[in-house]
Structures are given as C-alpha cells and as structure tokens.
PDB file of C-alpha atoms in Angstrom:
ATOM      1  CA  MET A   1      -4.807  13.245 -16.371  1.00 42.00           C
ATOM      2  CA  THR A   2      -1.530  15.068 -15.782  1.00 45.00           C
ATOM      3  CA  GLY A   3       0.938  15.464 -12.965  1.00 46.00           C
ATOM      4  CA  THR A   4      -0.386  14.763  -9.513  1.00 45.00           C
ATOM      5  CA  GLU A   5      -3.887  16.131 -10.038  1.00 68.00           C
ATOM      6  CA  GLU A   6      -5.381  12.664  -9.674  1.00 84.00           C
ATOM      7  CA  PRO A   7      -5.733  12.315  -5.896  1.00 89.00           C
ATOM      8  CA  LEU A   8      -4.391   9.428  -3.884  1.00 95.00           C
ATOM      9  CA  VAL A   9      -7.315   7.413  -2.506  1.00 95.00           C
ATOM     10  CA  ILE A  10      -6.751   5.347   0.651  1.00 95.00           C
ATOM     11  CA  GLY A  11      -9.845   3.631   1.989  1.00 93.00           C
ATOM     12  CA  ASP A  12     -12.590   6.260   1.685  1.00 92.00           C
ATOM     13  CA  ARG A  13     -10.200   9.209   1.887  1.00 94.00           C
ATOM     14  CA  LYS A  14      -8.871  11.393  -0.906  1.00 95.00           C
ATOM     15  CA  ILE A  15      -5.380  12.636  -0.101  1.00 95.00           C
ATOM     16  CA  ASP A  16      -4.279  15.697  -2.088  1.00 93.00           C
ATOM     17  CA  SER A  17      -0.587  14.799  -2.167  1.00 95.00           C
ATOM     18  CA  ARG A  18       1.367  11.702  -3.135  1.00 97.00           C
ATOM     19  CA  LEU A  19       4.139  12.658  -0.740  1.00 97.00           C
ATOM     20  CA  ILE A  20       3.360  11.514   2.812  1.00 97.00           C
ATOM     21  CA  MET A  21       5.680  13.018   5.381  1.00 96.00           C
ATOM     22  CA  GLY A  22       6.980  11.916   8.749  1.00 94.00           C
ATOM     23  CA  THR A  23       7.805  14.355  11.525  1.00 92.00           C
ATOM     24  CA  GLY A  24      10.670  12.477  13.222  1.00 89.00           C
ATOM     25  CA  GLY A  25      14.171  13.898  13.259  1.00 88.00           C
ATOM     26  CA  ALA A  26      13.392  17.594  12.751  1.00 88.00           C
ATOM     27  CA  ALA A  27      15.580  19.886  14.853  1.00 87.00           C
ATOM     28  CA  ASN A  28      12.583  21.919  16.022  1.00 90.00           C
ATOM     29  CA  LEU A  29       8.993  22.730  15.123  1.00 91.00           C
ATOM     30  CA  ALA A  30       9.916  25.831  13.080  1.00 93.00           C
ATOM     31  CA  VAL A  31      12.177  23.778  10.800  1.00 94.00           C
ATOM     32  CA  LEU A  32       9.501  21.091  10.582  1.00 95.00           C
ATOM     33  CA  GLU A  33       6.834  23.629   9.624  1.00 96.00           C
ATOM     34  CA  ARG A  34       8.901  25.055   6.754  1.00 96.00           C
ATOM     35  CA  ALA A  35       9.677  21.542   5.501  1.00 96.00           C
ATOM     36  CA  LEU A  36       6.044  20.403   5.642  1.00 97.00           C
ATOM     37  CA  VAL A  37       4.864  23.481   3.757  1.00 97.00           C
ATOM     38  CA  ALA A  38       7.572  23.048   1.107  1.00 97.00           C
ATOM     39  CA  SER A  39       6.679  19.362   0.699  1.00 97.00           C
ATOM     40  CA  GLY A  40       3.044  20.140  -0.103  1.00 96.00           C
ATOM     41  CA  THR A  41       2.046  17.097   1.933  1.00 97.00           C
ATOM     42  CA  ALA A  42      -1.562  16.462   2.974  1.00 96.00           C
ATOM     43  CA  LEU A  43      -0.913  13.491   5.304  1.00 97.00           C
ATOM     44  CA  THR A  44       1.787  13.264   7.959  1.00 96.00           C
ATOM     45  CA  THR A  45       2.765  10.768  10.641  1.00 96.00           C
ATOM     46  CA  VAL A  46       3.133  11.195  14.388  1.00 95.00           C
ATOM     47  CA  ALA A  47       4.239   8.683  17.024  1.00 94.00           C
ATOM     48  CA  MET A  48       2.519   7.859  20.340  1.00 94.00           C
ATOM     49  CA  ARG A  49       4.541   8.103  23.557  1.00 90.00           C
ATOM     50  CA  ARG A  50       4.000   8.252  27.316  1.00 89.00           C
ATOM     51  CA  ILE A  51       3.075  11.786  28.208  1.00 86.00           C
ATOM     52  CA  ASP A  52       5.647  12.252  30.963  1.00 69.00           C
ATOM     53  CA  ALA A  53       8.439  11.754  28.460  1.00 55.00           C
ATOM     54  CA  VAL A  54       7.425  14.744  26.338  1.00 56.00           C
ATOM     55  CA  THR A  55       6.326  18.335  26.648  1.00 58.00           C
ATOM     56  CA  GLY A  56       3.133  19.690  25.153  1.00 60.00           C
ATOM     57  CA  THR A  57       1.270  18.766  21.996  1.00 68.00           C
ATOM     58  CA  GLY A  58       3.122  21.135  19.642  1.00 87.00           C
ATOM     59  CA  VAL A  59       3.272  18.778  16.682  1.00 90.00           C
ATOM     60  CA  LEU A  60      -0.507  18.236  16.753  1.00 90.00           C
ATOM     61  CA  ASP A  61      -1.173  21.962  16.937  1.00 89.00           C
ATOM     62  CA  LEU A  62       1.193  22.481  13.996  1.00 93.00           C
ATOM     63  CA  LEU A  63      -0.425  19.831  11.774  1.00 94.00           C
ATOM     64  CA  ARG A  64      -3.914  21.111  12.537  1.00 93.00           C
ATOM     65  CA  ARG A  65      -2.893  24.709  11.806  1.00 94.00           C
ATOM     66  CA  LEU A  66      -1.429  23.615   8.449  1.00 95.00           C
ATOM     67  CA  GLY A  67      -4.547  21.595   7.608  1.00 95.00           C
ATOM     68  CA  ILE A  68      -2.545  18.364   7.288  1.00 96.00           C
ATOM     69  CA  GLU A  69      -4.329  15.090   8.109  1.00 96.00           C
ATOM     70  CA  ILE A  70      -2.708  13.161  10.957  1.00 96.00           C
ATOM     71  CA  LEU A  71      -1.493   9.587  10.455  1.00 97.00           C
ATOM     72  CA  PRO A  72      -0.553   8.103  13.831  1.00 97.00           C
ATOM     73  CA  ASN A  73       1.906   5.218  13.833  1.00 96.00           C
ATOM     74  CA  THR A  74       2.763   2.352  16.156  1.00 97.00           C
ATOM     75  CA  ALA A  75       6.518   2.991  16.028  1.00 94.00           C
ATOM     76  CA  GLY A  76       8.445   1.251  18.775  1.00 92.00           C
ATOM     77  CA  CYS A  77       6.009  -1.678  19.091  1.00 95.00           C
ATOM     78  CA  ARG A  78       7.588  -5.148  19.021  1.00 96.00           C
ATOM     79  CA  SER A  79       4.497  -7.371  19.224  1.00 97.00           C
ATOM     80  CA  ALA A  80       1.005  -7.510  17.760  1.00 97.00           C
ATOM     81  CA  ALA A  81      -0.516  -6.951  21.216  1.00 96.00           C
ATOM     82  CA  GLU A  82       1.519  -3.793  21.797  1.00 95.00           C
ATOM     83  CA  ALA A  83       0.728  -2.447  18.333  1.00 97.00           C
ATOM     84  CA  VAL A  84      -3.004  -3.089  18.684  1.00 97.00           C
ATOM     85  CA  LEU A  85      -3.165  -1.266  22.042  1.00 96.00           C
ATOM     86  CA  THR A  86      -1.092   1.637  20.690  1.00 96.00           C
ATOM     87  CA  ALA A  87      -3.391   1.910  17.665  1.00 97.00           C
ATOM     88  CA  ARG A  88      -6.453   1.987  19.899  1.00 97.00           C
ATOM     89  CA  LEU A  89      -4.878   4.694  22.070  1.00 96.00           C
ATOM     90  CA  ALA A  90      -4.014   6.707  18.955  1.00 96.00           C
ATOM     91  CA  ARG A  91      -7.598   6.441  17.724  1.00 97.00           C
ATOM     92  CA  GLU A  92      -8.894   7.645  21.090  1.00 95.00           C
ATOM     93  CA  ALA A  93      -6.353  10.478  21.406  1.00 94.00           C
ATOM     94  CA  LEU A  94      -6.530  11.751  17.826  1.00 95.00           C
ATOM     95  CA  GLN A  95     -10.045  10.760  16.758  1.00 94.00           C
ATOM     96  CA  THR A  96      -8.921   9.020  13.573  1.00 96.00           C
ATOM     97  CA  ASP A  97      -9.296   5.470  12.308  1.00 97.00           C
ATOM     98  CA  LEU A  98      -6.125   5.800  10.207  1.00 97.00           C
ATOM     99  CA  ILE A  99      -3.120   3.889  11.514  1.00 98.00           C
ATOM    100  CA  LYS A 100       0.357   3.344  10.121  1.00 98.00           C
ATOM    101  CA  LEU A 101       1.029  -0.103  11.522  1.00 98.00           C
ATOM    102  CA  GLU A 102       4.658  -0.761  12.453  1.00 98.00           C
ATOM    103  CA  VAL A 103       5.773  -3.878  14.296  1.00 98.00           C
ATOM    104  CA  ILE A 104       9.550  -3.893  14.466  1.00 97.00           C
ATOM    105  CA  ALA A 105      11.599  -7.065  14.942  1.00 96.00           C
ATOM    106  CA  ASP A 106      14.778  -5.582  16.423  1.00 95.00           C
ATOM    107  CA  GLU A 107      16.472  -2.253  17.009  1.00 93.00           C
ATOM    108  CA  ARG A 108      19.502  -2.961  14.826  1.00 94.00           C
ATOM    109  CA  THR A 109      17.647  -3.408  11.542  1.00 95.00           C
ATOM    110  CA  LEU A 110      14.250  -1.884  12.422  1.00 95.00           C
ATOM    111  CA  LEU A 111      12.849  -4.381   9.915  1.00 97.00           C
ATOM    112  CA  PRO A 112       9.183  -5.377  10.273  1.00 97.00           C
ATOM    113  CA  ASP A 113       8.344  -8.634  12.063  1.00 98.00           C
ATOM    114  CA  PRO A 114       6.113 -10.185   9.386  1.00 98.00           C
ATOM    115  CA  ILE A 115       4.303 -12.627  11.673  1.00 97.00           C
ATOM    116  CA  GLU A 116       3.384 -10.074  14.337  1.00 98.00           C
ATOM    117  CA  LEU A 117       2.566  -7.533  11.604  1.00 98.00           C
ATOM    118  CA  LEU A 118       0.019  -9.741   9.877  1.00 98.00           C
ATOM    119  CA  ASP A 119      -1.545 -10.719  13.212  1.00 98.00           C
ATOM    120  CA  ALA A 120      -1.894  -7.048  14.241  1.00 98.00           C
ATOM    121  CA  ALA A 121      -3.269  -6.079  10.813  1.00 98.00           C
ATOM    122  CA  GLU A 122      -6.007  -8.715  11.045  1.00 98.00           C
ATOM    123  CA  GLN A 123      -7.012  -7.555  14.535  1.00 98.00           C
ATOM    124  CA  LEU A 124      -7.078  -3.864  13.611  1.00 98.00           C
ATOM    125  CA  VAL A 125      -9.044  -4.390  10.394  1.00 98.00           C
ATOM    126  CA  ALA A 126     -11.611  -6.364  12.427  1.00 98.00           C
ATOM    127  CA  ASP A 127     -11.754  -3.437  14.871  1.00 97.00           C
ATOM    128  CA  GLY A 128     -12.643  -0.975  12.100  1.00 97.00           C
ATOM    129  CA  PHE A 129      -9.278   0.688  11.502  1.00 98.00           C
ATOM    130  CA  THR A 130      -8.011   1.888   8.127  1.00 98.00           C
ATOM    131  CA  VAL A 131      -4.704   0.025   8.288  1.00 98.00           C
ATOM    132  CA  LEU A 132      -1.557   1.120   6.429  1.00 98.00           C
ATOM    133  CA  PRO A 133       1.098  -1.485   7.235  1.00 98.00           C
ATOM    134  CA  TYR A 134       4.823  -0.736   7.004  1.00 98.00           C
ATOM    135  CA  THR A 135       6.050  -3.995   5.502  1.00 98.00           C
ATOM    136  CA  ASN A 136       9.070  -5.759   4.075  1.00 97.00           C
ATOM    137  CA  ASP A 137       9.580  -5.590   0.304  1.00 97.00           C
ATOM    138  CA  ASP A 138       8.062  -9.071   0.097  1.00 98.00           C
ATOM    139  CA  PRO A 139       5.362  -9.573  -2.553  1.00 98.00           C
ATOM    140  CA  VAL A 140       3.853 -12.540  -0.697  1.00 98.00           C
ATOM    141  CA  LEU A 141       3.520 -10.663   2.595  1.00 98.00           C
ATOM    142  CA  ALA A 142       2.114  -7.643   0.745  1.00 98.00           C
ATOM    143  CA  ARG A 143      -0.538  -9.882  -0.812  1.00 98.00           C
ATOM    144  CA  LYS A 144      -1.449 -11.385   2.558  1.00 98.00           C
ATOM    145  CA  LEU A 145      -1.753  -7.917   4.118  1.00 98.00           C
ATOM    146  CA  GLU A 146      -4.059  -6.853   1.300  1.00 98.00           C
ATOM    147  CA  GLN A 147      -6.112 -10.043   1.728  1.00 98.00           C
ATOM    148  CA  ALA A 148      -6.353  -9.226   5.454  1.00 98.00           C
ATOM    149  CA  GLY A 149      -8.156  -6.013   4.514  1.00 98.00           C
ATOM    150  CA  CYS A 150      -5.402  -3.396   4.725  1.00 98.00           C
ATOM    151  CA  ALA A 151      -6.249  -0.158   2.886  1.00 98.00           C
ATOM    152  CA  ALA A 152      -2.728   0.140   1.443  1.00 98.00           C
ATOM    153  CA  VAL A 153       0.599  -1.661   1.617  1.00 98.00           C
ATOM    154  CA  MET A 154       3.787   0.233   2.453  1.00 98.00           C
ATOM    155  CA  PRO A 155       6.922  -1.719   1.512  1.00 98.00           C
ATOM    156  CA  LEU A 156      10.326  -0.436   2.540  1.00 98.00           C
ATOM    157  CA  GLY A 157      12.934   0.607  -0.010  1.00 97.00           C
ATOM    158  CA  SER A 158      15.677  -0.119   2.535  1.00 97.00           C
ATOM    159  CA  PRO A 159      15.886  -0.041   6.344  1.00 96.00           C
ATOM    160  CA  ILE A 160      14.514   3.016   8.181  1.00 94.00           C
ATOM    161  CA  GLY A 161      16.880   5.963   8.262  1.00 92.00           C
ATOM    162  CA  THR A 162      19.580   4.399   6.068  1.00 95.00           C
ATOM    163  CA  GLY A 163      19.029   6.517   2.962  1.00 96.00           C
ATOM    164  CA  LEU A 164      20.073   3.506   0.859  1.00 97.00           C
ATOM    165  CA  GLY A 165      17.210   4.003  -1.592  1.00 97.00           C
ATOM    166  CA  ILE A 166      15.340   1.117  -3.204  1.00 97.00           C
ATOM    167  CA  ARG A 167      17.471  -2.019  -2.796  1.00 97.00           C
ATOM    168  CA  ASN A 168      15.122  -4.370  -4.629  1.00 97.00           C
ATOM    169  CA  PRO A 169      13.206  -2.507  -7.321  1.00 97.00           C
ATOM    170  CA  HIS A 170      12.050  -5.762  -8.882  1.00 97.00           C
ATOM    171  CA  ASN A 171      10.239  -6.727  -5.679  1.00 98.00           C
ATOM    172  CA  ILE A 172       8.598  -3.292  -5.542  1.00 98.00           C
ATOM    173  CA  SER A 173       7.437  -3.778  -9.149  1.00 97.00           C
ATOM    174  CA  MET A 174       5.978  -7.190  -8.320  1.00 98.00           C
ATOM    175  CA  ILE A 175       4.142  -5.736  -5.321  1.00 98.00           C
ATOM    176  CA  VAL A 176       2.746  -2.910  -7.489  1.00 98.00           C
ATOM    177  CA  ASP A 177       1.675  -5.256 -10.281  1.00 97.00           C
ATOM    178  CA  ALA A 178      -0.191  -7.585  -7.915  1.00 97.00           C
ATOM    179  CA  ALA A 179      -1.782  -5.007  -5.601  1.00 97.00           C
ATOM    180  CA  SER A 180      -5.275  -3.604  -5.969  1.00 97.00           C
ATOM    181  CA  VAL A 181      -4.778  -1.233  -3.007  1.00 97.00           C
ATOM    182  CA  PRO A 182      -2.372   1.725  -3.093  1.00 98.00           C
ATOM    183  CA  VAL A 183       1.336   0.927  -2.695  1.00 98.00           C
ATOM    184  CA  VAL A 184       3.314   3.472  -0.678  1.00 98.00           C
ATOM    185  CA  LEU A 185       7.111   3.251  -0.735  1.00 98.00           C
ATOM    186  CA  ASP A 186       8.001   3.732   2.914  1.00 96.00           C
ATOM    187  CA  ALA A 187      11.520   4.020   4.368  1.00 95.00           C
ATOM    188  CA  GLY A 188      14.988   4.142   2.910  1.00 95.00           C
ATOM    189  CA  ILE A 189      14.616   7.178   0.649  1.00 97.00           C
ATOM    190  CA  GLY A 190      17.902   9.114   0.574  1.00 97.00           C
ATOM    191  CA  THR A 191      17.413  11.780  -2.040  1.00 98.00           C
ATOM    192  CA  ALA A 192      15.029  12.986  -4.725  1.00 98.00           C
ATOM    193  CA  SER A 193      15.978  10.415  -7.369  1.00 98.00           C
ATOM    194  CA  ASP A 194      14.945   7.601  -4.969  1.00 98.00           C
ATOM    195  CA  ALA A 195      11.475   9.134  -4.624  1.00 98.00           C
ATOM    196  CA  ALA A 196      11.170   9.540  -8.399  1.00 98.00           C
ATOM    197  CA  THR A 197      12.259   5.929  -8.884  1.00 98.00           C
ATOM    198  CA  ALA A 198       9.578   4.708  -6.484  1.00 98.00           C
ATOM    199  CA  MET A 199       6.906   6.497  -8.483  1.00 97.00           C
ATOM    200  CA  GLU A 200       8.355   5.299 -11.812  1.00 97.00           C
ATOM    201  CA  LEU A 201       8.115   1.741 -10.476  1.00 97.00           C
ATOM    202  CA  GLY A 202       4.386   2.352 -10.097  1.00 97.00           C
ATOM    203  CA  CYS A 203       4.047   3.217  -6.428  1.00 98.00           C
ATOM    204  CA  ASP A 204       1.051   5.415  -5.640  1.00 98.00           C
ATOM    205  CA  ALA A 205       2.874   7.508  -3.045  1.00 98.00           C
ATOM    206  CA  VAL A 206       6.100   7.885  -1.087  1.00 98.00           C
ATOM    207  CA  LEU A 207       6.412   8.205   2.692  1.00 98.00           C
ATOM    208  CA  LEU A 208       9.624   9.718   4.017  1.00 96.00           C
ATOM    209  CA  ALA A 209      10.961  11.616   7.003  1.00 95.00           C
ATOM    210  CA  THR A 210      14.696  11.329   7.633  1.00 95.00           C
ATOM    211  CA  ALA A 211      15.714  12.230   4.070  1.00 96.00           C
ATOM    212  CA  VAL A 212      14.112  15.642   4.637  1.00 96.00           C
ATOM    213  CA  THR A 213      14.357  16.274   8.370  1.00 95.00           C
ATOM    214  CA  ARG A 214      18.051  15.358   8.588  1.00 95.00           C
ATOM    215  CA  ALA A 215      19.079  16.961   5.268  1.00 96.00           C
ATOM    216  CA  ALA A 216      21.419  19.941   5.529  1.00 96.00           C
ATOM    217  CA  ASP A 217      18.536  22.128   4.346  1.00 97.00           C
ATOM    218  CA  PRO A 218      15.242  20.365   5.167  1.00 97.00           C
ATOM    219  CA  GLU A 219      13.056  22.960   3.445  1.00 97.00           C
ATOM    220  CA  ARG A 220      14.924  22.693   0.119  1.00 98.00           C
ATOM    221  CA  MET A 221      14.985  18.898   0.288  1.00 97.00           C
ATOM    222  CA  ALA A 222      11.242  18.837   0.999  1.00 97.00           C
ATOM    223  CA  HIS A 223      10.684  20.914  -2.125  1.00 98.00           C
ATOM    224  CA  ALA A 224      12.952  18.558  -4.096  1.00 98.00           C
ATOM    225  CA  MET A 225      10.962  15.535  -2.879  1.00 98.00           C
ATOM    226  CA  ARG A 226       7.695  17.172  -3.887  1.00 97.00           C
ATOM    227  CA  LEU A 227       9.011  17.731  -7.422  1.00 97.00           C
ATOM    228  CA  ALA A 228      10.510  14.223  -7.594  1.00 98.00           C
ATOM    229  CA  VAL A 229       7.240  12.544  -6.636  1.00 97.00           C
ATOM    230  CA  GLN A 230       5.376  14.632  -9.207  1.00 96.00           C
ATOM    231  CA  ALA A 231       7.988  13.902 -11.895  1.00 97.00           C
ATOM    232  CA  GLY A 232       8.072  10.181 -11.187  1.00 97.00           C
ATOM    233  CA  TRP A 233       4.276   9.947 -11.233  1.00 96.00           C
ATOM    234  CA  ALA A 234       4.087  11.866 -14.515  1.00 96.00           C
ATOM    235  CA  ALA A 235       6.818   9.705 -16.084  1.00 96.00           C
ATOM    236  CA  ARG A 236       5.072   6.496 -15.020  1.00 96.00           C
ATOM    237  CA  GLY A 237       1.871   7.749 -16.622  1.00 94.00           C
ATOM    238  CA  ALA A 238       3.713   8.826 -19.762  1.00 96.00           C
ATOM    239  CA  GLY A 239       5.176   5.340 -20.363  1.00 94.00           C
ATOM    240  CA  ARG A 240       8.942   5.119 -20.624  1.00 94.00           C
ATOM    241  CA  ILE A 241      10.726   3.807 -23.733  1.00 94.00           C
ATOM    242  CA  PRO A 242      11.956   0.220 -23.651  1.00 94.00           C
ATOM    243  CA  ARG A 243      15.598  -0.273 -22.717  1.00 93.00           C
ATOM    244  CA  ARG A 244      17.787  -1.211 -25.740  1.00 94.00           C
ATOM    245  CA  TYR A 245      21.203  -2.788 -25.846  1.00 96.00           C
ATOM    246  CA  TRP A 246      22.479  -0.932 -28.952  1.00 95.00           C
ATOM    247  CA  ALA A 247      22.165   2.700 -29.944  1.00 93.00           C
ATOM    248  CA  ARG A 248      19.256   3.918 -32.023  1.00 90.00           C
ATOM    249  CA  ALA A 249      19.708   7.225 -33.842  1.00 89.00           C
ATOM    250  CA  SER A 250      17.252   9.958 -33.059  1.00 88.00           C
ATOM    251  CA  SER A 251      18.277  12.008 -36.099  1.00 90.00           C
ATOM    252  CA  PRO A 252      17.456  10.923 -39.690  1.00 89.00           C
ATOM    253  CA  ASP A 253      19.970   8.726 -41.505  1.00 85.00           C
ATOM    254  CA  VAL A 254      22.648  10.446 -43.597  1.00 84.00           C
ATOM    255  CA  ASP A 255      22.074   9.783 -47.370  1.00 76.00           C
TER     256      ASP A 255
ATOM    257  CA  MET B   1      -3.863   3.247  47.051  1.00 89.00           C
ATOM    258  CA  ARG B   2      -0.820   2.361  44.986  1.00 92.00           C
ATOM    259  CA  ILE B   3      -0.979   2.373  41.182  1.00 91.00           C
ATOM    260  CA  ILE B   4       1.544   2.468  38.335  1.00 92.00           C
ATOM    261  CA  ILE B   5       1.350   5.447  35.954  1.00 92.00           C
ATOM    262  CA  ASN B   6       3.529   5.166  32.845  1.00 91.00           C
ATOM    263  CA  GLY B   7       5.773   2.692  34.638  1.00 90.00           C
ATOM    264  CA  GLU B   8       6.240   4.803  37.795  1.00 90.00           C
ATOM    265  CA  PRO B   9       4.609   4.040  41.181  1.00 92.00           C
ATOM    266  CA  HIS B  10       2.139   6.648  42.464  1.00 90.00           C
ATOM    267  CA  THR B  11      -0.023   6.856  45.571  1.00 91.00           C
ATOM    268  CA  MET B  12      -3.623   7.935  44.926  1.00 89.00           C
ATOM    269  CA  VAL B  13      -6.665   8.375  47.179  1.00 89.00           C
ATOM    270  CA  GLU B  14      -9.044   5.416  47.400  1.00 88.00           C
ATOM    271  CA  ALA B  15     -11.559   5.249  44.532  1.00 88.00           C
ATOM    272  CA  ALA B  16      -9.394   7.521  42.373  1.00 92.00           C
ATOM    273  CA  THR B  17     -10.560   7.827  38.765  1.00 93.00           C
ATOM    274  CA  VAL B  18      -8.794   8.180  35.434  1.00 93.00           C
ATOM    275  CA  ALA B  19      -9.640  11.901  35.566  1.00 92.00           C
ATOM    276  CA  ASP B  20      -7.648  12.143  38.826  1.00 91.00           C
ATOM    277  CA  VAL B  21      -4.630  10.627  37.079  1.00 91.00           C
ATOM    278  CA  ILE B  22      -4.913  13.180  34.258  1.00 90.00           C
ATOM    279  CA  ALA B  23      -5.030  15.936  36.870  1.00 88.00           C
ATOM    280  CA  VAL B  24      -1.967  14.552  38.699  1.00 87.00           C
ATOM    281  CA  LEU B  25       0.018  14.483  35.452  1.00 86.00           C
ATOM    282  CA  GLY B  26      -1.184  17.926  34.395  1.00 84.00           C
ATOM    283  CA  ALA B  27      -1.972  16.402  30.998  1.00 80.00           C
ATOM    284  CA  PRO B  28      -3.476  18.636  28.314  1.00 79.00           C
ATOM    285  CA  PRO B  29      -7.200  18.140  27.674  1.00 71.00           C
ATOM    286  CA  VAL B  30      -6.823  17.048  24.044  1.00 83.00           C
ATOM    287  CA  GLY B  31      -4.575  14.680  22.125  1.00 88.00           C
ATOM    288  CA  VAL B  32      -4.279  12.271  25.062  1.00 92.00           C
ATOM    289  CA  ALA B  33      -5.505   8.702  25.560  1.00 94.00           C
ATOM    290  CA  VAL B  34      -5.521   6.389  28.564  1.00 94.00           C
ATOM    291  CA  ALA B  35      -5.333   2.630  28.978  1.00 95.00           C
ATOM    292  CA  VAL B  36      -5.923   0.850  32.282  1.00 95.00           C
ATOM    293  CA  ASP B  37      -4.535  -2.673  32.517  1.00 95.00           C
ATOM    294  CA  GLY B  38      -4.266  -2.886  28.741  1.00 93.00           C
ATOM    295  CA  GLU B  39      -7.749  -1.592  27.884  1.00 94.00           C
ATOM    296  CA  VAL B  40      -8.472   1.863  26.461  1.00 96.00           C
ATOM    297  CA  VAL B  41     -10.712   3.988  28.680  1.00 95.00           C
ATOM    298  CA  PRO B  42     -12.741   6.373  26.484  1.00 94.00           C
ATOM    299  CA  ARG B  43     -12.520  10.037  27.413  1.00 92.00           C
ATOM    300  CA  ALA B  44     -16.243  10.140  28.245  1.00 92.00           C
ATOM    301  CA  SER B  45     -15.639   7.606  31.059  1.00 94.00           C
ATOM    302  CA  TRP B  46     -12.575   9.252  32.619  1.00 93.00           C
ATOM    303  CA  SER B  47     -14.448  10.885  35.517  1.00 92.00           C
ATOM    304  CA  THR B  48     -16.385   7.738  36.427  1.00 94.00           C
ATOM    305  CA  HIS B  49     -13.830   4.984  35.731  1.00 92.00           C
ATOM    306  CA  GLN B  50     -12.448   4.027  39.169  1.00 92.00           C
ATOM    307  CA  LEU B  51      -9.001   2.477  39.289  1.00 92.00           C
ATOM    308  CA  PRO B  52      -8.410  -0.845  41.038  1.00 92.00           C
ATOM    309  CA  ALA B  53      -5.453  -1.121  43.410  1.00 88.00           C
ATOM    310  CA  GLU B  54      -2.193  -1.882  41.577  1.00 92.00           C
ATOM    311  CA  ALA B  55      -3.758  -0.646  38.324  1.00 92.00           C
ATOM    312  CA  ARG B  56      -1.298  -0.132  35.495  1.00 95.00           C
ATOM    313  CA  VAL B  57      -2.214   3.132  33.798  1.00 94.00           C
ATOM    314  CA  GLU B  58      -0.706   4.285  30.508  1.00 93.00           C
ATOM    315  CA  VAL B  59      -1.227   7.885  29.383  1.00 93.00           C
ATOM    316  CA  LEU B  60      -0.072   8.557  25.826  1.00 92.00           C
ATOM    317  CA  THR B  61       0.052  11.531  23.509  1.00 91.00           C
ATOM    318  CA  ALA B  62       1.316  12.263  20.004  1.00 91.00           C
ATOM    319  CA  VAL B  63       4.926  13.312  19.459  1.00 89.00           C
ATOM    320  CA  GLN B  64       7.143  13.878  16.416  1.00 89.00           C
ATOM    321  CA  GLY B  65       7.937  10.545  14.826  1.00 86.00           C
ATOM    322  CA  GLY B  66       7.725   8.258  11.856  1.00 83.00           C
TER     323      GLY B  66
END
C-alpha cells in the first residue's frame, strides 16, 4: 500500500482523504472553495448557529456541490447538555449521524472540558451518533472516550487557532499506540511540517482550518497541507531510521 | 401568545406551530433544525407541533466553522 490510497475508515464510512478541513476563518466562499478543492478533502466541518445571526446556507450548498461529506460540530458549547442538544439539531438539519463533539471549558484557552466531554460522548453514542470527540492530548482521556464508544479520538496539537504545532508529541504517540480507533490530530497546526509530523507520529488523519483559511494564500497552503499529510503518511508506513547520537558514514570506508 | 425565538420575544397567534415560526423567520426549507424547550422537533412534525405559551424556540442552521 502506498501513499494515501488506503482510505481512512471512521465507523462504517470510508473517507477518501486523510486531510479533514474546517471552514471557519475563510474570507469568503470563493476563497474557501479554492482552498477545499486544493486540499483534496472529502470531509469538512461546519458549525451550528441560530439562523437569525447568519444569512443563507451558502456553505452547505458549496460542500454539496463539491461532493464533500459534512461533519457538523458542537463548537461554542460549554456543557454536555448544550453539546447533546446541538448534536441532535445538527443531525436533524443535516441528516447525518456524524458529529465532531466539542465541549469547551473557557474562551481564553478553548481547551476541552474533559468531564463534560466524556459525559456528552456517552450520551451521544447511546443515541446512535458516530462521535468524533475533540479532546486534550491526554492518553487516559483518549482511552476513556474510545471505551465510551467514540468512532475516533481527535487530540489537539496545541490550542485552537494558535498555530503552535504539536506541543507534546510523546503524548500523541502514546494515544496512537493505545488506540484501536482512528486518531485525528485536531487543532494547533501552523504549517505543513506540523501536519507531516502528526502523520509521522502515527495519526490516521489531520483536521485543520485556521492554518489554511488565515494563511496569506489559502489555496497554496491547502495544497501544501495535502502534500504534507500524504508525505507524513507515506513516511510512517516506510519506517524511519533510528536516531543515532554519532555519525554513521553512508559512503564506503576509505582503504 | 408570547414565545421566545432564538432569545428574542415574539408574539404569535394562539395555537401557532413550529411551521409558523419558520415562516416568520423566512428560514430556508433545508439545512435547518428546531428545538422547543430543549427538545428537537422533527421536520415531519413542524406543521402539527403546537407551541405552548412562553415556549423557548431555537432555530439553527449550519455556518462556516470548525
């Protein structure tokens, strides 16, 4: 198996891209469309909001026209109860059982509230959802989310929108090694090397938005992310050399 | 009859339904979901689901995000 030809499988779905995109932060729908096409993504998030605060359903029309599967999220929810209701509304509005579960503790860090998150995950799994929780880079919490029946776990690399990359690669490795569901690195990606690193650590996919939508040239960065995810996945499969302290010649010894 | 739609007070006729709320908001026919007092009302029930007085109605749709 080479490159990214092996599809990502989440629950009973095959996803034809290991780069999952978000739609937040794009200047307009035309910019977003070019970025999504360049990314090659097959699964993309949307948020749920009160209808009087927005105009039209342009982002849904765009995703459907591009043939991209919709992954609604519960962004903005601060409690399990809020997140569960938002997920149920998303399922009704969009006719999908997929949900990116976000339960945020505070606006300053946007870090997940682990207690509310696990509670919401248990309720949504029991209600028949395919739950993809956005979680802390905590191997114990990731294990508990998997045990609760989540279809994937999505640890952060660093806080949402910071572009600080993967602050604790060892934790990501431990999550990957213990998980039997897909691991999606979600949040904190700044540039292409961060996405490649996530895949080299053994993640099954990367989810990002800001790194593309707020880049100086979103379309070019989307293309870069697509290549980085493919390269990182291929390198992980190829098996990197062990790290050595001292040099080791690659040319034959001189007689 | 007074109800709350997306946090704002509205006056509706007696025995108003969820479908009446959708009409008042001019909401598009697809990509929208409604909760009344914290419970989702399926689209198939919109025209028959009557709202109680002081009902808290939430009407959501998908936007760019995440």
